[in-house]
mmCIF file of C-alpha atoms in Angstrom:
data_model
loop_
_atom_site.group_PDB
_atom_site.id
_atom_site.type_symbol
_atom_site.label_atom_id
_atom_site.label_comp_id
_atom_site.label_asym_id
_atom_site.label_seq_id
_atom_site.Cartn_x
_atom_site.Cartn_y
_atom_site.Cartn_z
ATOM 1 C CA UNK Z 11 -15.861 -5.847 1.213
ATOM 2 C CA UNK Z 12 -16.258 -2.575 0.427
ATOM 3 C CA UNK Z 13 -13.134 0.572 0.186
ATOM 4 C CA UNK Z 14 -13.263 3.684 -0.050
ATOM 5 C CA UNK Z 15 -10.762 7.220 -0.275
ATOM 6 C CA UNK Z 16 -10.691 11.060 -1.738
ATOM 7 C CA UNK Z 17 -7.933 10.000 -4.559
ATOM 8 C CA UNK Z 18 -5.406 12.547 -2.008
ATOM 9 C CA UNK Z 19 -3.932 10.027 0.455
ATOM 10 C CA UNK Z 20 -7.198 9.609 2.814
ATOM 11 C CA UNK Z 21 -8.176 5.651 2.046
ATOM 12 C CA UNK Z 22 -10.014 3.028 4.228
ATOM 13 C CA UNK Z 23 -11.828 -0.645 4.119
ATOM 14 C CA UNK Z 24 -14.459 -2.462 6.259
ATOM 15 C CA UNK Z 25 -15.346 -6.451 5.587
ATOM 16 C CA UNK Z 26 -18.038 -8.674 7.204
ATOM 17 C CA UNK Z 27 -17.202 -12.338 8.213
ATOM 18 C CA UNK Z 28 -17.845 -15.572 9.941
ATOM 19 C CA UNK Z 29 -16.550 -16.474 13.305
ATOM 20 C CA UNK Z 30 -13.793 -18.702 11.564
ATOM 21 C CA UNK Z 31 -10.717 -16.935 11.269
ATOM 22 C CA UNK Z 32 -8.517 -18.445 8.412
ATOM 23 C CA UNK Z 33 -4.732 -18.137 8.514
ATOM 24 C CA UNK Z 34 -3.007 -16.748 5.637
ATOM 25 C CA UNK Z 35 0.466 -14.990 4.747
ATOM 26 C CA UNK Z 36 0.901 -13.028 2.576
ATOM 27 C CA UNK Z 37 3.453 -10.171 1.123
ATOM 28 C CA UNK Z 38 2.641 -7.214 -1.353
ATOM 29 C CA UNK Z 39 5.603 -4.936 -2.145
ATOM 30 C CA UNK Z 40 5.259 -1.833 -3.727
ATOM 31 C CA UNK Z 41 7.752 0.409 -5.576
ATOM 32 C CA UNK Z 42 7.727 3.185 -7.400
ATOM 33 C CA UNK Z 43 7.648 2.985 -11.362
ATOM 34 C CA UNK Z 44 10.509 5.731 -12.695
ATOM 35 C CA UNK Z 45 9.205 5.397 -16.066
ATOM 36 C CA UNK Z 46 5.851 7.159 -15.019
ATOM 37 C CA UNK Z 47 4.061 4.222 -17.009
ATOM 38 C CA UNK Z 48 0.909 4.122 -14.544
ATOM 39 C CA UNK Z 49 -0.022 1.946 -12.524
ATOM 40 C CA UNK Z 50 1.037 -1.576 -13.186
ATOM 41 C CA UNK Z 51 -0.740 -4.478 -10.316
ATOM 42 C CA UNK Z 52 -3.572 -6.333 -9.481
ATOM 43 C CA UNK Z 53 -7.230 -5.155 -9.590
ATOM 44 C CA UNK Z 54 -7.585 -5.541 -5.745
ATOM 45 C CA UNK Z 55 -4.334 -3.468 -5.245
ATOM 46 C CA UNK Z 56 -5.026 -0.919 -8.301
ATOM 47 C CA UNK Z 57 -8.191 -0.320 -6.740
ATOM 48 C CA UNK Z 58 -7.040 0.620 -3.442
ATOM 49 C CA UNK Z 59 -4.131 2.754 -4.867
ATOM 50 C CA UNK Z 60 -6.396 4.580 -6.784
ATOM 51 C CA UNK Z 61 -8.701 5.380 -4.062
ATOM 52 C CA UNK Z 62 -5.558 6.567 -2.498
ATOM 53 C CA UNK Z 63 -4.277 9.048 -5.586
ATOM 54 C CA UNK Z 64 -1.101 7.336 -6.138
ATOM 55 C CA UNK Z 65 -0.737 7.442 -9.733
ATOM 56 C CA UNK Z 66 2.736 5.282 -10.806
ATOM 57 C CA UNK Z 67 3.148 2.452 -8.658
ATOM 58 C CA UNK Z 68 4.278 -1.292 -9.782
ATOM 59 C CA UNK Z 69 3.370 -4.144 -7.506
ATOM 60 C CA UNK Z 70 3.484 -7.687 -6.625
ATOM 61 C CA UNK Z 71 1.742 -9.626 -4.189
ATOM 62 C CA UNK Z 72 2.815 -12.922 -3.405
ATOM 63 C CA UNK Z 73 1.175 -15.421 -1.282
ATOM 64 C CA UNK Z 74 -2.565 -15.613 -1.584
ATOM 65 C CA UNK Z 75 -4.149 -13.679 -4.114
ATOM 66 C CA UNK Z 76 -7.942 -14.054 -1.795
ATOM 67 C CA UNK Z 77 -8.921 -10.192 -1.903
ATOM 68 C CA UNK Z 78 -9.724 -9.546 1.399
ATOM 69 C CA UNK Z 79 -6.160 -10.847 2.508
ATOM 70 C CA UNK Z 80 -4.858 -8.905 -0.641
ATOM 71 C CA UNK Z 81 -5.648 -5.705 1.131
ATOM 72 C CA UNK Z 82 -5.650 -6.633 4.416
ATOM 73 C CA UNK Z 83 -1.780 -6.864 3.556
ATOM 74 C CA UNK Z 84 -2.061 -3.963 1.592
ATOM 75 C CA UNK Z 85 -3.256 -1.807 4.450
ATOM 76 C CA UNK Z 86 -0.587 -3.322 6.801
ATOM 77 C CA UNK Z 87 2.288 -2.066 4.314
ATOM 78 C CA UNK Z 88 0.697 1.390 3.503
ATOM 79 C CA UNK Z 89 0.598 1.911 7.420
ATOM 80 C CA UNK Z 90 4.265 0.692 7.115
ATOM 81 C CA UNK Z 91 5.695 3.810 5.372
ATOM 82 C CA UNK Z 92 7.972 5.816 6.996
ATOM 83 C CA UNK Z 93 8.709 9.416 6.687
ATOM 84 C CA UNK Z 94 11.666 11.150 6.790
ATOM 85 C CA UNK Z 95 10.686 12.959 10.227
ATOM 86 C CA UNK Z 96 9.662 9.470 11.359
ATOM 87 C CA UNK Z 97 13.224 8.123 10.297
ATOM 88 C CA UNK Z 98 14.556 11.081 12.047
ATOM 89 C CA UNK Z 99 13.107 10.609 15.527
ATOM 90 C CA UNK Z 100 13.912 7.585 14.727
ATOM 91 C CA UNK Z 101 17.703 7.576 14.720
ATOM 92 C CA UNK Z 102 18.430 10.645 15.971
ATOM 93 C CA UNK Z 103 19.871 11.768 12.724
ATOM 94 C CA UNK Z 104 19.410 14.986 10.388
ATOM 95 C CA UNK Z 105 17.479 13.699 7.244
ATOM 96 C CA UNK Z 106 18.967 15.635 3.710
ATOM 97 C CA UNK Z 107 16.342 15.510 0.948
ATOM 98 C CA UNK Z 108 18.885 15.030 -2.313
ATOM 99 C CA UNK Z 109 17.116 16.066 -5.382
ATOM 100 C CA UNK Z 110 18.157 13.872 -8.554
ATOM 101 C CA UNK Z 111 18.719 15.242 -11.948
#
């Protein structure tokens, strides 16, 4: 397996195997840490958020902990995210940003 990214949001993976497919489920959740502590997770998941730039991030990934289904999960989440124009569109709805002191 190999990943790769310009530590600014650009991030990406490529793996080689067999013909047999294994089934596996599997959950990672992210969240922000408030405490700006760093980054607190997994080496798989570390790695990749690294590669990404994200710099204070907590995590937890539950299910298998195989790597390639680590990101592969990963990946599926980060694609996930939302942004306020998205939510927007979405609903229909004016989005507010609300800074907090």
């Amino acid at each position: 397996m190999v990943a790769c990214g310009n530590y600014h949001g650009v991030i990406g993976f490529a793996k080689a195997k067999g013909p047999a497919v294994p089934t596996a489920c599997q959950k990672v959740y992210l969240w922000p840490d408030p405490t700006q502590g760093g980054m607190k997770a997994g080496r798989t998941v570390q790695t990749i958020l690294n590669l990404a730039g994200f710099k204070n991030v907590k995590s937890k990934v539950v299910g298998s902990r195989n790597p390639h289904n680590t990101v592969k999960a990963l990946f599926k989440g980060l694609n996930a995210i939302e942004t306020p124009k998205d939510v927007q569109e979405k609903f229909g709805r004016v989005v507010v940003q609300s800074y907090l002191l």
